[in-house]
PDB file of C-alpha atoms in Angstrom:
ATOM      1  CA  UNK A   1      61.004-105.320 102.443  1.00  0.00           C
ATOM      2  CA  UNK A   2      61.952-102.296 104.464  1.00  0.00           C
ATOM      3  CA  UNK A   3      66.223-102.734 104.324  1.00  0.00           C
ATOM      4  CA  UNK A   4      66.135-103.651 100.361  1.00  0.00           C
ATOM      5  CA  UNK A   5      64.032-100.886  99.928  1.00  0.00           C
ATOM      6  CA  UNK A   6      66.334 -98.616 101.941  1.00  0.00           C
ATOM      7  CA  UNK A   7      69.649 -99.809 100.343  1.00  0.00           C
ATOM      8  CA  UNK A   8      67.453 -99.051  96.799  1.00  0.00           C
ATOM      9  CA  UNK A   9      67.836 -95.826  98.020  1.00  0.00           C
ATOM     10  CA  UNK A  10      71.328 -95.637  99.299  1.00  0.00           C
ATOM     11  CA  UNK A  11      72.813 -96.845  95.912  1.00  0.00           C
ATOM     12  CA  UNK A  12      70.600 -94.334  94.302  1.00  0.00           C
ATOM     13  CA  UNK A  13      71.953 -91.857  96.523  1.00  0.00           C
ATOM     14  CA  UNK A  14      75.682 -92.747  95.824  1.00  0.00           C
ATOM     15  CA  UNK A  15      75.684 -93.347  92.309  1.00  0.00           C
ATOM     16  CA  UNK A  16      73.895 -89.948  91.697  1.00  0.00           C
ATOM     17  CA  UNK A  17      75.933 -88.306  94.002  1.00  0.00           C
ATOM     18  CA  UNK A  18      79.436 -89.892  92.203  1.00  0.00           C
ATOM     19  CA  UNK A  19      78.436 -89.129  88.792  1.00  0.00           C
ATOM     20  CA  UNK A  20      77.011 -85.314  90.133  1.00  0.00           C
ATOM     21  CA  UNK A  21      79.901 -84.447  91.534  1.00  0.00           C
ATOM     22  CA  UNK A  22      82.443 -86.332  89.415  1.00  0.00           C
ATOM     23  CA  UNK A  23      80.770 -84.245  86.119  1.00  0.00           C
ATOM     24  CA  UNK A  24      80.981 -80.912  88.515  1.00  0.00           C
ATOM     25  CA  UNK A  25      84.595 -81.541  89.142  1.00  0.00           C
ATOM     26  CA  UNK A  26      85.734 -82.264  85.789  1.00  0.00           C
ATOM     27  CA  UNK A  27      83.736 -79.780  84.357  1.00  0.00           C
ATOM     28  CA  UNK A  28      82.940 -81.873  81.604  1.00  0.00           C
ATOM     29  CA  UNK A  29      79.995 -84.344  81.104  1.00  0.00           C
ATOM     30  CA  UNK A  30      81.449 -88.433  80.011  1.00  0.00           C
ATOM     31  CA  UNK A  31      79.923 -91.313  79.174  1.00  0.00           C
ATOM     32  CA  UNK A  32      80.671 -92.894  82.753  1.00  0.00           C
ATOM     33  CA  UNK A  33      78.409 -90.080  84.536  1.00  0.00           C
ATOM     34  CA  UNK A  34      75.514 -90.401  82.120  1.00  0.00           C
ATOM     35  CA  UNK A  35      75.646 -94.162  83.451  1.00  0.00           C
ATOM     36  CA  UNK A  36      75.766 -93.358  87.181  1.00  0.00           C
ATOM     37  CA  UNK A  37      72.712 -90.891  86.334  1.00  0.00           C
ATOM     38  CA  UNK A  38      70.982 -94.168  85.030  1.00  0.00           C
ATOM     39  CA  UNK A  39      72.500 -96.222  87.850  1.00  0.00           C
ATOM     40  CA  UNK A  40      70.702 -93.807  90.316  1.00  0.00           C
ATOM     41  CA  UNK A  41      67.422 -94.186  88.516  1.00  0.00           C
ATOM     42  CA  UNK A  42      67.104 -97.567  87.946  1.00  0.00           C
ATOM     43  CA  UNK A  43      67.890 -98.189  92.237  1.00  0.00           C
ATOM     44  CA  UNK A  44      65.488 -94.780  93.044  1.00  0.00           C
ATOM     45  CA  UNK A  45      62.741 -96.358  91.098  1.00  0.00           C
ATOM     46  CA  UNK A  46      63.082 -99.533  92.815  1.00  0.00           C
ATOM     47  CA  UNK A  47      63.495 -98.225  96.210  1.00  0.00           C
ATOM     48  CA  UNK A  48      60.576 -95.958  95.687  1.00  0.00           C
ATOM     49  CA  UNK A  49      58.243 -98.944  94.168  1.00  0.00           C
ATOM     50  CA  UNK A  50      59.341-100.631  97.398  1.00  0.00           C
ATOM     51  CA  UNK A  51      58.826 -97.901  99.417  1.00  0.00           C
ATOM     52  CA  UNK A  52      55.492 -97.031  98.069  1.00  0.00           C
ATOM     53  CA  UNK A  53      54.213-100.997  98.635  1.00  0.00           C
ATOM     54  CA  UNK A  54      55.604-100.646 102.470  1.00  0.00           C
ATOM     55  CA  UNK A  55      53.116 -97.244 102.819  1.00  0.00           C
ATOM     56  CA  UNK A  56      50.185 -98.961 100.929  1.00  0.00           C
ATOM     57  CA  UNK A  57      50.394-101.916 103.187  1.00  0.00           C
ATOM     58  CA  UNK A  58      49.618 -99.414 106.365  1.00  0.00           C
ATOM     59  CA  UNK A  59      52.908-100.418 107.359  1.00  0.00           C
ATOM     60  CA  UNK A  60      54.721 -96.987 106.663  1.00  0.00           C
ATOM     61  CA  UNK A  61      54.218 -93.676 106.586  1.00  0.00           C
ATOM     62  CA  UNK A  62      52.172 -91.374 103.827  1.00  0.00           C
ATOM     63  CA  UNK A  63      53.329 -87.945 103.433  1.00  0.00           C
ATOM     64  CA  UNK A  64      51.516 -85.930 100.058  1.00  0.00           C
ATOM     65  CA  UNK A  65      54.526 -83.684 100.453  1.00  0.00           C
ATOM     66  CA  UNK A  66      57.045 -86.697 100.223  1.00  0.00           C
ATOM     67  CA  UNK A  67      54.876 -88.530  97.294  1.00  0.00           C
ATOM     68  CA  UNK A  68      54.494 -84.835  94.989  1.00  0.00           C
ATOM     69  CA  UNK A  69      58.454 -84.379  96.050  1.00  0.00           C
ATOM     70  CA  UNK A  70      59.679 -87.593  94.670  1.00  0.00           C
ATOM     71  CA  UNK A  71      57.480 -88.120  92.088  1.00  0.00           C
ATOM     72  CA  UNK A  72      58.836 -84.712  90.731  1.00  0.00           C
ATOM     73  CA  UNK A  73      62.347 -85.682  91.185  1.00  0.00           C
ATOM     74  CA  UNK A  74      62.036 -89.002  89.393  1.00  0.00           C
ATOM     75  CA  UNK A  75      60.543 -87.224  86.630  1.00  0.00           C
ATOM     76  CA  UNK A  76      63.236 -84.555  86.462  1.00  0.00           C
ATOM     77  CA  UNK A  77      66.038 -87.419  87.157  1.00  0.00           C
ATOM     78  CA  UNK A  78      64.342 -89.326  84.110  1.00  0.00           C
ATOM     79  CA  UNK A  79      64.838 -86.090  81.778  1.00  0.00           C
ATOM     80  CA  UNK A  80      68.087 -85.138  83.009  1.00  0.00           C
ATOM     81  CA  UNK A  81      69.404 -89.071  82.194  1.00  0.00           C
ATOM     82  CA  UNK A  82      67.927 -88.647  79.244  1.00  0.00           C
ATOM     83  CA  UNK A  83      69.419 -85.491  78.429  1.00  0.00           C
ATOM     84  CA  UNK A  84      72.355 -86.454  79.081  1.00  0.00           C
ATOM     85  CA  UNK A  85      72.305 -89.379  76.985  1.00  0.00           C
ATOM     86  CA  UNK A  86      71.335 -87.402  74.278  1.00  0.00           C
ATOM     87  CA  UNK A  87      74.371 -84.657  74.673  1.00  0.00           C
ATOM     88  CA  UNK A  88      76.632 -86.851  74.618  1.00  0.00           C
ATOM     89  CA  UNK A  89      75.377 -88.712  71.313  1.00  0.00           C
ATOM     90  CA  UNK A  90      75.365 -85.677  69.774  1.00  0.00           C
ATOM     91  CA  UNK A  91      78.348 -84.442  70.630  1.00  0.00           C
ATOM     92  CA  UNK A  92      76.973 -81.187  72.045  1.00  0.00           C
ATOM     93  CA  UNK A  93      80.164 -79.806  73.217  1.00  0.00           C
ATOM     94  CA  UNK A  94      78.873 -76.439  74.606  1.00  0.00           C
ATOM     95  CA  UNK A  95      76.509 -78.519  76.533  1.00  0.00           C
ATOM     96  CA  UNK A  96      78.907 -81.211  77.431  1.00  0.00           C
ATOM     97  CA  UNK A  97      81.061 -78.223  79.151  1.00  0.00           C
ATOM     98  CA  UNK A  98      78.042 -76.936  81.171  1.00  0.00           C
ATOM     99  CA  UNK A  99      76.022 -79.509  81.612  1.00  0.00           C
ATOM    100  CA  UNK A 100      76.665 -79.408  84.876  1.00  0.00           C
ATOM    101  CA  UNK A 101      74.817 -77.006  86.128  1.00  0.00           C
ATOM    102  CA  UNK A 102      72.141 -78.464  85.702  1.00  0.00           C
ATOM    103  CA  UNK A 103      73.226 -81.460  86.503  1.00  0.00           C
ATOM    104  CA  UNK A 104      73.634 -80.081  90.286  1.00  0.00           C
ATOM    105  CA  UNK A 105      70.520 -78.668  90.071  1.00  0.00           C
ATOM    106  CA  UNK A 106      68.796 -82.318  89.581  1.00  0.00           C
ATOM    107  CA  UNK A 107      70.741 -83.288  92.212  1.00  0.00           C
ATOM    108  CA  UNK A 108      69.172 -80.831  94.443  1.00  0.00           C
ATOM    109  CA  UNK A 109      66.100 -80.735  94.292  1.00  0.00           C
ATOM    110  CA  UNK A 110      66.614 -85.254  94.497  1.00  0.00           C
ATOM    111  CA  UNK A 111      67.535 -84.305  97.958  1.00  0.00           C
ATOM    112  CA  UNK A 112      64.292 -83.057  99.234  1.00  0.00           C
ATOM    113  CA  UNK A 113      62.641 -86.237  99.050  1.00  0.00           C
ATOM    114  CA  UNK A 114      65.495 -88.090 100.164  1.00  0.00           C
ATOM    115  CA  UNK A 115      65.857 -86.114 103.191  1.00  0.00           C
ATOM    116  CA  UNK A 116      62.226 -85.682 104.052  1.00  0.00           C
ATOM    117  CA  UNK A 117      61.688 -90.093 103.922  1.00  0.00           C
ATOM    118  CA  UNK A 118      64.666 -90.359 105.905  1.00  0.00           C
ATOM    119  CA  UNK A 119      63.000 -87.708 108.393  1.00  0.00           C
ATOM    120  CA  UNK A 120      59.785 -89.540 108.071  1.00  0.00           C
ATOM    121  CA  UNK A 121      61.108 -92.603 108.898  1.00  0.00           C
ATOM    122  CA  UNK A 122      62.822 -91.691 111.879  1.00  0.00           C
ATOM    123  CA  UNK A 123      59.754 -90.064 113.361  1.00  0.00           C
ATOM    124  CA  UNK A 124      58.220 -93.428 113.348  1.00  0.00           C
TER     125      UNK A 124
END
């Protein structure tokens, strides 16, 4: 379960990190980051479901900081999707030009979790 759990993770890394920085560079929010912010989602909610199973079994590590951490950054990745989504719908174009921001923010703060599992896991 371990290397589909991991390559969850990976594509959740790279499509969040494509549609981040893509928006950041074109300073301008489209319709094909908003789906790479979903992309990321979808793959870091199955990673972390399989990730999660792996640490319930015994089999893995448990970390409260590394649970509270990425249980925060789905939450924030699920309201920055959705927030997203919504700009765009409703053709917020202030938003849509600094969107962003906040976008990099997200992206952020999606690190920490990342970075402490991977840290985790190479302790073991």
């Amino acid at each position: 379960m371990l290397p589909f759990a991991v390559i969850a993770i990976t594509a959740a890394l790279v499509f969040y990190t494509v549609g981040v920085w893509g928006e950041k560079i074109r300073k301008t929010l489209k319709p094909l980051h908003v789906v790479l912010f979903w992309l990321g989602l979808i793959c870091d909610c199955a990673g972390t479901a399989l990730m999660s199973s792996i640490a319930a079994s015994g089999e893995g590590a448990s970390n409260p900081f590394h649970a509270i951490s990425g249980v925060a950054a789905i939450v924030l990745m699920l309201f920055h999707a959705a927030w997203a989504t919504a700009v765009l719908l409703l053709k917020q174009e202030k938003t849509i030009l600094t969107f962003h921001k906040f976008s990099l923010f997200v992206w952020i703060v999606w690190l920490i979790p990342y970075f402490s599992g991977m840290i985790m896991g190479m302790s073991r």
